[in-house]
Amino acid sequence: MNSAVIAIHGGAGTITRAAMDAQREREYTEALEHVLREGQRVLAGGGSALDAVTEAVRLLEDCPLFNAGKGAVLTHAGTYELDASVMDGATLNAGAITCVKRVRNPVLAARAVLEHSEHVLFAAEGAEAFAEAQGLELVSPDYYFTQARHDQWQRARATAGMALLDHDAAALAAQAARAKQPEGTDPIDPDRKFGTVGAVARDARGNLAAATSTGGVTNKQVGRVGDTPVFGAGCYADDVAAVSATGTGEMFIRTVAAFDVSAQMRYAGLSLEESARRVVMEKLTAINGRGGLIAVDRAGNVTLPFNTEGMYRGIARVGEPVNVWIYG
Amino acid sequence: MNSAVIAIHGGAGTITRAAMDAQREREYTEALEHVLREGQRVLAGGGSALDAVTEAVRLLEDCPLFNAGKGAVLTHAGTYELDASVMDGATLNAGAITCVKRVRNPVLAARAVLEHSEHVLFAAEGAEAFAEAQGLELVSPDYYFTQARHDQWQRARATAGMALLDHDAAALAAQAARAKQPEGTDPIDPDRKFGTVGAVARDARGNLAAATSTGGVTNKQVGRVGDTPVFGAGCYADDVAAVSATGTGEMFIRTVAAFDVSAQMRYAGLSLEESARRVVMEKLTAINGRGGLIAVDRAGNVTLPFNTEGMYRGIARVGEPVNVWIYG
């Protein structure tokens, strides 16, 4: 259990009735395996946990299958607003950006904040100005476009309408949308999925890091910030554990889910697995929080709990075959 | 110790050499006492902790002496970008906004998010659109103007220049600025102060709440988000403790300072006072974090630790005189 290891996730959600499409399932599996092997390669070469999670999330952003970078979901206004974060457990250094519309790889902007700013979080135009000043690649919104996300957004809009300002009406509209939705093509239903991506790693020196990136939730209000760029909620790393989360972000913020995994280990002496289980299966469910997380501790233990039917996820230990799962 | 109580802060920092200006000190003392008495009145009338902290922070925002609402500091670009948050410990309901430029009372926008949105955090134009849709008062940037903040910004700009992207250069520039600064007029040096405001309360039913509001740090980069709207960092409330923080926000984010006060009590059995002391005097100082926090627990214990020379702060228990302090 003492070697370098990386774990990733590509979102959690409900298994579709069309889940038996073997071709589509293979695409997801192969994409996850590819990302894991690249992260594994960074660690095998003596790279830091911080470098491994940054590279893994960059690749997940570039893959149109996942809701981050290319393939991001659309806001209610039909725009893209992306969030990302990265944290180095060895130093507690952290960087995040939220509500960016033009940065090709949000996780690289987050990494630049970590390395080159006295601040840890930038929003909107200020975040884009920072990314541009750092020489990062900017793209037009067309870059993020995928037909699948566009169709998903139109389904959400058609049923949710302007109701999203009203909590009860939104819940009713979402129920209606679920009842009417067409069969999905992803193994995990794209209309009932929380599509954040993330990575956690422990490197050969025993240091930990976490990174998370997302396009948010389909048809979200413009300006909505979820748990991804909120340290302690959707991303956290210290010298006890590194955690990346995916799910109904608001509940992960309200429970400070990622930090709580570390806190229960540090203060109550829980194991990584039990601490993460309590967060996902007890604390989040107590406020109707849905989703999952991936976590690694200093000893290289990894846990990948979720309270949905499935979560795209995998583990790669240096020198061992990669393992990928979709269902529960 | 079982009655309703409210505590507030108006920022922490370094005592000025001109601190003996008795007139100015009296202005701050009277402002804090006024806010405490209004919060006390809400609680005495059977109002909730949530209502008491919202009202206290609204009044602190309206007071030009403090860096929140009217009297906010300026960004590097000479603009105003305000953040606020509020959290109800009884339900874990939360609302926050960041980088708003036109909302008169950011804490009322945060409260509206808590009550009327399925989301918990909105940024920039999206946050303003939400506030406008909720019927909240919008103002022109002139509203926030005070001569004192403008002068402070010009001093910071003159010495820091474009250096703020570079951490080391910024630290050197700040040192130079301190050496050259004119004598302040505030008891706590406006050039070396972390000017967030906040309130925590325990109501007669034993419920807890916290609220925080800020203009951020003088001459900050546009789009910078500090700890104020980050739940767990600058604001948190659950059924164990309610916490509002002020200081170098980045370090409060990296240590998840506000939630950590509650976590150490819940998991390690620490008292409120000892838990808050460890966060402020050990965990924050370990990464050069400066500032303080105010916290209350279910039993009505209150603690107000800070690692700077002074913090504007006070406590009011229902049926007792209010108490206000500035220095250590």
PDB file of C-alpha atoms in Angstrom, chain A residues 87 91-94 98-99 101 116-127 130 133-134 164-167 170-171 217 219-226 229-233 236-237 249-251 253-256 259-260 263-264 266-268 283 287, chain B residues 87 91-94 98-99 101 115-127 130 133-134 164-167 170-171 217 219-226 229-232 236-237 249-251 253-256 259-260 263-264 266-268 283 287:
ATOM      1  CA  MET A  87      -4.660  21.766  -4.298  1.00  0.00           C
ATOM      2  CA  THR A  91       1.914  22.880   1.251  1.00  0.00           C
ATOM      3  CA  LEU A  92      -1.832  23.634   1.330  1.00  0.00           C
ATOM      4  CA  ASN A  93      -1.177  25.739  -1.762  1.00  0.00           C
ATOM      5  CA  ALA A  94      -4.330  26.042  -3.809  1.00  0.00           C
ATOM      6  CA  THR A  98     -14.922  29.987 -11.507  1.00  0.00           C
ATOM      7  CA  CYS A  99     -17.304  31.159 -14.238  1.00  0.00           C
ATOM      8  CA  LYS A 101     -16.046  31.224 -20.605  1.00  0.00           C
ATOM      9  CA  HIS A 116       1.696  32.507  -9.748  1.00  0.00           C
ATOM     10  CA  SER A 117      -0.838  34.412  -7.669  1.00  0.00           C
ATOM     11  CA  GLU A 118      -1.021  35.538  -4.061  1.00  0.00           C
ATOM     12  CA  HIS A 119      -4.760  34.859  -4.379  1.00  0.00           C
ATOM     13  CA  VAL A 120      -6.350  31.390  -4.512  1.00  0.00           C
ATOM     14  CA  LEU A 121      -9.653  31.983  -6.318  1.00  0.00           C
ATOM     15  CA  PHE A 122     -10.611  34.202  -9.251  1.00  0.00           C
ATOM     16  CA  ALA A 123     -14.073  34.652 -10.781  1.00  0.00           C
ATOM     17  CA  ALA A 124     -15.424  35.524 -14.232  1.00  0.00           C
ATOM     18  CA  GLU A 125     -13.631  38.204 -16.287  1.00  0.00           C
ATOM     19  CA  GLY A 126     -10.945  38.607 -13.642  1.00  0.00           C
ATOM     20  CA  ALA A 127     -10.198  34.886 -13.905  1.00  0.00           C
ATOM     21  CA  PHE A 130      -5.459  36.255 -15.177  1.00  0.00           C
ATOM     22  CA  ALA A 133      -1.847  37.175 -18.652  1.00  0.00           C
ATOM     23  CA  GLN A 134      -0.401  33.749 -17.822  1.00  0.00           C
ATOM     24  CA  LEU A 164     -35.182  27.685 -11.818  1.00  0.00           C
ATOM     25  CA  LEU A 165     -35.429  30.725  -9.564  1.00  0.00           C
ATOM     26  CA  ASP A 166     -38.072  28.936  -7.552  1.00  0.00           C
ATOM     27  CA  HIS A 167     -36.850  25.960  -5.598  1.00  0.00           C
ATOM     28  CA  ALA A 170     -37.648  23.681 -10.136  1.00  0.00           C
ATOM     29  CA  ALA A 171     -37.976  20.408  -8.257  1.00  0.00           C
ATOM     30  CA  VAL A 217     -25.142  21.494 -13.981  1.00  0.00           C
ATOM     31  CA  ASN A 219     -29.347  24.689 -17.533  1.00  0.00           C
ATOM     32  CA  LYS A 220     -27.857  26.265 -14.387  1.00  0.00           C
ATOM     33  CA  GLN A 221     -28.479  29.936 -13.724  1.00  0.00           C
ATOM     34  CA  VAL A 222     -25.761  32.198 -15.099  1.00  0.00           C
ATOM     35  CA  GLY A 223     -23.224  32.924 -12.363  1.00  0.00           C
ATOM     36  CA  ARG A 224     -24.043  29.831 -10.303  1.00  0.00           C
ATOM     37  CA  VAL A 225     -20.941  28.540  -8.522  1.00  0.00           C
ATOM     38  CA  GLY A 226     -20.947  24.902  -7.440  1.00  0.00           C
ATOM     39  CA  PRO A 229     -13.872  25.781  -6.988  1.00  0.00           C
ATOM     40  CA  VAL A 230     -14.798  25.842  -3.287  1.00  0.00           C
ATOM     41  CA  PHE A 231     -11.879  24.371  -1.348  1.00  0.00           C
ATOM     42  CA  GLY A 232     -13.158  22.031   1.327  1.00  0.00           C
ATOM     43  CA  ALA A 233     -16.310  21.244  -0.690  1.00  0.00           C
ATOM     44  CA  TYR A 236      -9.276  19.425  -0.846  1.00  0.00           C
ATOM     45  CA  ALA A 237      -5.844  18.065  -0.051  1.00  0.00           C
ATOM     46  CA  GLY A 249     -22.629  20.774  -5.546  1.00  0.00           C
ATOM     47  CA  GLU A 250     -24.768  22.855  -3.241  1.00  0.00           C
ATOM     48  CA  MET A 251     -24.983  20.033  -0.705  1.00  0.00           C
ATOM     49  CA  ILE A 253     -20.680  23.112  -0.103  1.00  0.00           C
ATOM     50  CA  ARG A 254     -23.127  23.101   2.809  1.00  0.00           C
ATOM     51  CA  THR A 255     -21.497  20.017   4.365  1.00  0.00           C
ATOM     52  CA  VAL A 256     -17.893  21.006   3.469  1.00  0.00           C
ATOM     53  CA  PHE A 259     -12.489  18.688   4.042  1.00  0.00           C
ATOM     54  CA  ASP A 260     -14.771  16.655   6.296  1.00  0.00           C
ATOM     55  CA  ALA A 263     -11.198  16.175   9.453  1.00  0.00           C
ATOM     56  CA  GLN A 264     -12.882  12.951  10.615  1.00  0.00           C
ATOM     57  CA  ARG A 266      -7.474  13.654  11.809  1.00  0.00           C
ATOM     58  CA  TYR A 267      -9.705  14.349  14.795  1.00  0.00           C
ATOM     59  CA  ALA A 268     -11.846  11.209  15.226  1.00  0.00           C
ATOM     60  CA  LYS A 283     -24.039  13.475   5.888  1.00  0.00           C
ATOM     61  CA  ILE A 287     -29.726  16.904   3.139  1.00  0.00           C
TER      62      ILE A 287
ATOM     63  CA  MET B  87     -25.665  30.472   6.863  1.00  0.00           C
ATOM     64  CA  THR B  91     -30.789  23.655   8.523  1.00  0.00           C
ATOM     65  CA  LEU B  92     -27.359  24.112   6.897  1.00  0.00           C
ATOM     66  CA  ASN B  93     -29.138  26.408   4.444  1.00  0.00           C
ATOM     67  CA  ALA B  94     -26.692  28.891   2.994  1.00  0.00           C
ATOM     68  CA  THR B  98     -19.239  37.269  -4.852  1.00  0.00           C
ATOM     69  CA  CYS B  99     -17.865  40.036  -7.078  1.00  0.00           C
ATOM     70  CA  LYS B 101     -20.631  45.813  -8.082  1.00  0.00           C
ATOM     71  CA  GLU B 115     -34.188  31.702   0.803  1.00  0.00           C
ATOM     72  CA  HIS B 116     -35.110  31.781  -2.864  1.00  0.00           C
ATOM     73  CA  SER B 117     -32.555  29.818  -4.878  1.00  0.00           C
ATOM     74  CA  GLU B 118     -31.713  26.171  -5.280  1.00  0.00           C
ATOM     75  CA  HIS B 119     -28.105  27.342  -5.609  1.00  0.00           C
ATOM     76  CA  VAL B 120     -25.964  28.635  -2.709  1.00  0.00           C
ATOM     77  CA  LEU B 121     -23.376  30.829  -4.434  1.00  0.00           C
ATOM     78  CA  PHE B 122     -23.604  33.266  -7.362  1.00  0.00           C
ATOM     79  CA  ALA B 123     -20.771  35.268  -8.932  1.00  0.00           C
ATOM     80  CA  ALA B 124     -20.487  38.589 -10.768  1.00  0.00           C
ATOM     81  CA  GLU B 125     -23.219  39.551 -13.282  1.00  0.00           C
ATOM     82  CA  GLY B 126     -25.192  36.409 -12.490  1.00  0.00           C
ATOM     83  CA  ALA B 127     -25.256  37.419  -8.830  1.00  0.00           C
ATOM     84  CA  PHE B 130     -30.351  37.381  -9.232  1.00  0.00           C
ATOM     85  CA  ALA B 133     -34.798  39.773  -9.919  1.00  0.00           C
ATOM     86  CA  GLN B 134     -35.312  39.547  -6.161  1.00  0.00           C
ATOM     87  CA  LEU B 164       0.399  42.077  -7.434  1.00  0.00           C
ATOM     88  CA  LEU B 165       0.702  39.192  -9.888  1.00  0.00           C
ATOM     89  CA  ASP B 166       4.045  38.319  -8.334  1.00  0.00           C
ATOM     90  CA  HIS B 167       3.863  37.091  -4.790  1.00  0.00           C
ATOM     91  CA  ALA B 170       3.918  42.156  -3.807  1.00  0.00           C
ATOM     92  CA  ALA B 171       5.274  41.323  -0.368  1.00  0.00           C
ATOM     93  CA  VAL B 217      -8.488  43.701   0.270  1.00  0.00           C
ATOM     94  CA  ASN B 219      -5.930  47.085  -4.491  1.00  0.00           C
ATOM     95  CA  LYS B 220      -6.914  43.431  -5.015  1.00  0.00           C
ATOM     96  CA  GLN B 221      -6.849  42.007  -8.529  1.00  0.00           C
ATOM     97  CA  VAL B 222     -10.215  42.221 -10.284  1.00  0.00           C
ATOM     98  CA  GLY B 223     -12.108  38.961  -9.834  1.00  0.00           C
ATOM     99  CA  ARG B 224     -10.244  37.922  -6.685  1.00  0.00           C
ATOM    100  CA  VAL B 225     -12.521  35.951  -4.348  1.00  0.00           C
ATOM    101  CA  GLY B 226     -11.548  35.825  -0.680  1.00  0.00           C
ATOM    102  CA  PRO B 229     -18.331  33.798   0.273  1.00  0.00           C
ATOM    103  CA  VAL B 230     -16.561  30.440   0.738  1.00  0.00           C
ATOM    104  CA  PHE B 231     -18.594  28.412   3.217  1.00  0.00           C
ATOM    105  CA  GLY B 232     -16.279  26.704   5.668  1.00  0.00           C
ATOM    106  CA  TYR B 236     -20.001  28.648   8.643  1.00  0.00           C
ATOM    107  CA  ALA B 237     -22.809  27.585  10.931  1.00  0.00           C
ATOM    108  CA  GLY B 249      -8.700  35.367   3.203  1.00  0.00           C
ATOM    109  CA  GLU B 250      -6.486  33.071   1.156  1.00  0.00           C
ATOM    110  CA  MET B 251      -5.145  31.392   4.286  1.00  0.00           C
ATOM    111  CA  ILE B 253      -9.670  29.243   2.525  1.00  0.00           C
ATOM    112  CA  ARG B 254      -6.649  26.933   2.517  1.00  0.00           C
ATOM    113  CA  THR B 255      -7.220  25.915   6.163  1.00  0.00           C
ATOM    114  CA  VAL B 256     -11.058  25.822   5.915  1.00  0.00           C
ATOM    115  CA  PHE B 259     -15.599  24.805   9.525  1.00  0.00           C
ATOM    116  CA  ASP B 260     -12.495  23.598  11.360  1.00  0.00           C
ATOM    117  CA  ALA B 263     -15.027  20.038  13.295  1.00  0.00           C
ATOM    118  CA  GLN B 264     -12.532  20.048  16.177  1.00  0.00           C
ATOM    119  CA  ARG B 266     -17.529  17.717  17.057  1.00  0.00           C
ATOM    120  CA  TYR B 267     -14.811  15.118  16.448  1.00  0.00           C
ATOM    121  CA  ALA B 268     -12.079  15.904  19.015  1.00  0.00           C
ATOM    122  CA  LYS B 283      -3.174  26.573  12.034  1.00  0.00           C
ATOM    123  CA  ILE B 287       0.920  29.444   6.864  1.00  0.00           C
TER     124      ILE B 287
END
